[in-house]
């Protein structure tokens, strides 16, 4: 029930915010975050990244994640990617904990 209510609220408010961003010439929160995460002044190139995403995510398109990872690589960041097929948004650890924690250990190994 809560998910349905939240979805309904997002469907109502999203067009308002999108129109506001278009009229004011500013970027929306998601686009701003994408830009900030690839800002070399804020994030050192020596810090590796692990993009963990899913084809079944109903909130974030896999293509958007891959595009952001591509942009990071072009800027010189070390990027690793892992695509899950059936786990929902942020549910990778729940669906396949062994695989998820293996990825976390891989990232830690890239830092050490």
GROMACS .gro file of C-alpha atoms in nm:
model
  112
    1UNK     CA    1   0.000   0.000   0.000
    2UNK     CA    2   0.280   0.242   0.091
    3UNK     CA    3   0.457   0.171  -0.236
    4UNK     CA    4   0.139   0.248  -0.430
    5UNK     CA    5   0.092   0.575  -0.242
    6UNK     CA    6   0.455   0.678  -0.300
    7UNK     CA    7   0.428   0.590  -0.670
    8UNK     CA    8   0.111   0.794  -0.702
    9UNK     CA    9   0.275   1.096  -0.536
   10UNK     CA   10   0.576   1.068  -0.768
   11UNK     CA   11   0.355   1.052  -1.076
   12UNK     CA   12   0.180   1.370  -0.964
   13UNK     CA   13   0.485   1.571  -0.856
   14UNK     CA   14   0.739   1.465  -1.120
   15UNK     CA   15   0.583   1.662  -1.409
   16UNK     CA   16   0.571   1.976  -1.192
   17UNK     CA   17   0.941   1.954  -1.107
   18UNK     CA   18   1.039   1.863  -1.464
   19UNK     CA   19   0.849   2.168  -1.596
   20UNK     CA   20   1.006   2.391  -1.331
   21UNK     CA   21   1.357   2.276  -1.427
   22UNK     CA   22   1.282   2.334  -1.795
   23UNK     CA   23   1.145   2.686  -1.733
   24UNK     CA   24   1.428   2.792  -1.503
   25UNK     CA   25   1.704   2.635  -1.712
   26UNK     CA   26   1.840   2.437  -1.419
   27UNK     CA   27   1.915   2.066  -1.400
   28UNK     CA   28   1.705   1.828  -1.195
   29UNK     CA   29   1.833   1.656  -0.883
   30UNK     CA   30   1.920   1.332  -1.063
   31UNK     CA   31   2.119   1.510  -1.334
   32UNK     CA   32   2.294   1.723  -1.073
   33UNK     CA   33   2.396   1.408  -0.883
   34UNK     CA   34   2.526   1.249  -1.204
   35UNK     CA   35   2.742   1.555  -1.265
   36UNK     CA   36   2.867   1.575  -0.906
   37UNK     CA   37   2.966   1.207  -0.896
   38UNK     CA   38   3.195   1.263  -1.196
   39UNK     CA   39   3.344   1.589  -1.068
   40UNK     CA   40   3.721   1.541  -1.042
   41UNK     CA   41   3.740   1.821  -0.783
   42UNK     CA   42   3.522   1.620  -0.547
   43UNK     CA   43   3.619   1.260  -0.622
   44UNK     CA   44   3.981   1.156  -0.666
   45UNK     CA   45   4.062   0.958  -0.979
   46UNK     CA   46   4.246   0.707  -0.759
   47UNK     CA   47   3.919   0.599  -0.597
   48UNK     CA   48   3.785   0.300  -0.794
   49UNK     CA   49   3.416   0.259  -0.857
   50UNK     CA   50   3.187  -0.039  -0.864
   51UNK     CA   51   2.860   0.003  -1.052
   52UNK     CA   52   2.616  -0.264  -0.934
   53UNK     CA   53   2.283  -0.252  -1.113
   54UNK     CA   54   2.002  -0.468  -1.246
   55UNK     CA   55   1.796  -0.525  -1.556
   56UNK     CA   56   1.491  -0.565  -1.328
   57UNK     CA   57   1.534  -0.231  -1.146
   58UNK     CA   58   1.208  -0.038  -1.172
   59UNK     CA   59   1.364   0.289  -1.052
   60UNK     CA   60   1.695   0.322  -1.240
   61UNK     CA   61   1.736   0.224  -1.603
   62UNK     CA   62   2.038  -0.002  -1.664
   63UNK     CA   63   2.132   0.212  -1.964
   64UNK     CA   64   2.157   0.519  -1.740
   65UNK     CA   65   2.397   0.337  -1.508
   66UNK     CA   66   2.606   0.215  -1.801
   67UNK     CA   67   2.613   0.564  -1.951
   68UNK     CA   68   2.735   0.713  -1.622
   69UNK     CA   69   3.000   0.442  -1.591
   70UNK     CA   70   3.115   0.516  -1.948
   71UNK     CA   71   3.142   0.887  -1.865
   72UNK     CA   72   3.345   0.807  -1.553
   73UNK     CA   73   3.584   0.586  -1.753
   74UNK     CA   74   3.634   0.860  -2.012
   75UNK     CA   75   3.730   1.096  -1.729
   76UNK     CA   76   3.992   0.849  -1.608
   77UNK     CA   77   3.818   0.674  -1.319
   78UNK     CA   78   3.877   0.302  -1.267
   79UNK     CA   79   3.536   0.144  -1.317
   80UNK     CA   80   3.408  -0.206  -1.250
   81UNK     CA   81   3.053  -0.309  -1.339
   82UNK     CA   82   2.827  -0.591  -1.239
   83UNK     CA   83   2.482  -0.637  -1.386
   84UNK     CA   84   2.224  -0.846  -1.206
   85UNK     CA   85   1.932  -0.973  -1.409
   86UNK     CA   86   1.641  -1.020  -1.171
   87UNK     CA   87   1.699  -0.827  -0.848
   88UNK     CA   88   1.501  -0.510  -0.787
   89UNK     CA   89   1.635  -0.168  -0.692
   90UNK     CA   90   1.897  -0.204  -0.415
   91UNK     CA   91   1.792  -0.568  -0.361
   92UNK     CA   92   2.104  -0.738  -0.495
   93UNK     CA   93   2.238  -0.830  -0.152
   94UNK     CA   94   1.906  -0.985  -0.055
   95UNK     CA   95   1.868  -1.190  -0.371
   96UNK     CA   96   2.229  -1.305  -0.410
   97UNK     CA   97   2.431  -1.221  -0.096
   98UNK     CA   98   2.731  -1.436  -0.191
   99UNK     CA   99   2.773  -1.264  -0.526
  100UNK     CA  100   2.708  -0.918  -0.379
  101UNK     CA  101   2.961  -0.950  -0.098
  102UNK     CA  102   3.214  -1.093  -0.341
  103UNK     CA  103   3.179  -0.771  -0.540
  104UNK     CA  104   3.227  -0.562  -0.227
  105UNK     CA  105   3.544  -0.758  -0.146
  106UNK     CA  106   3.665  -0.706  -0.504
  107UNK     CA  107   3.618  -0.331  -0.463
  108UNK     CA  108   3.799  -0.334  -0.131
  109UNK     CA  109   4.084  -0.524  -0.299
  110UNK     CA  110   4.106  -0.256  -0.567
  111UNK     CA  111   4.160   0.005  -0.294
  112UNK     CA  112   4.409  -0.183  -0.078
   0.00000   0.00000   0.00000
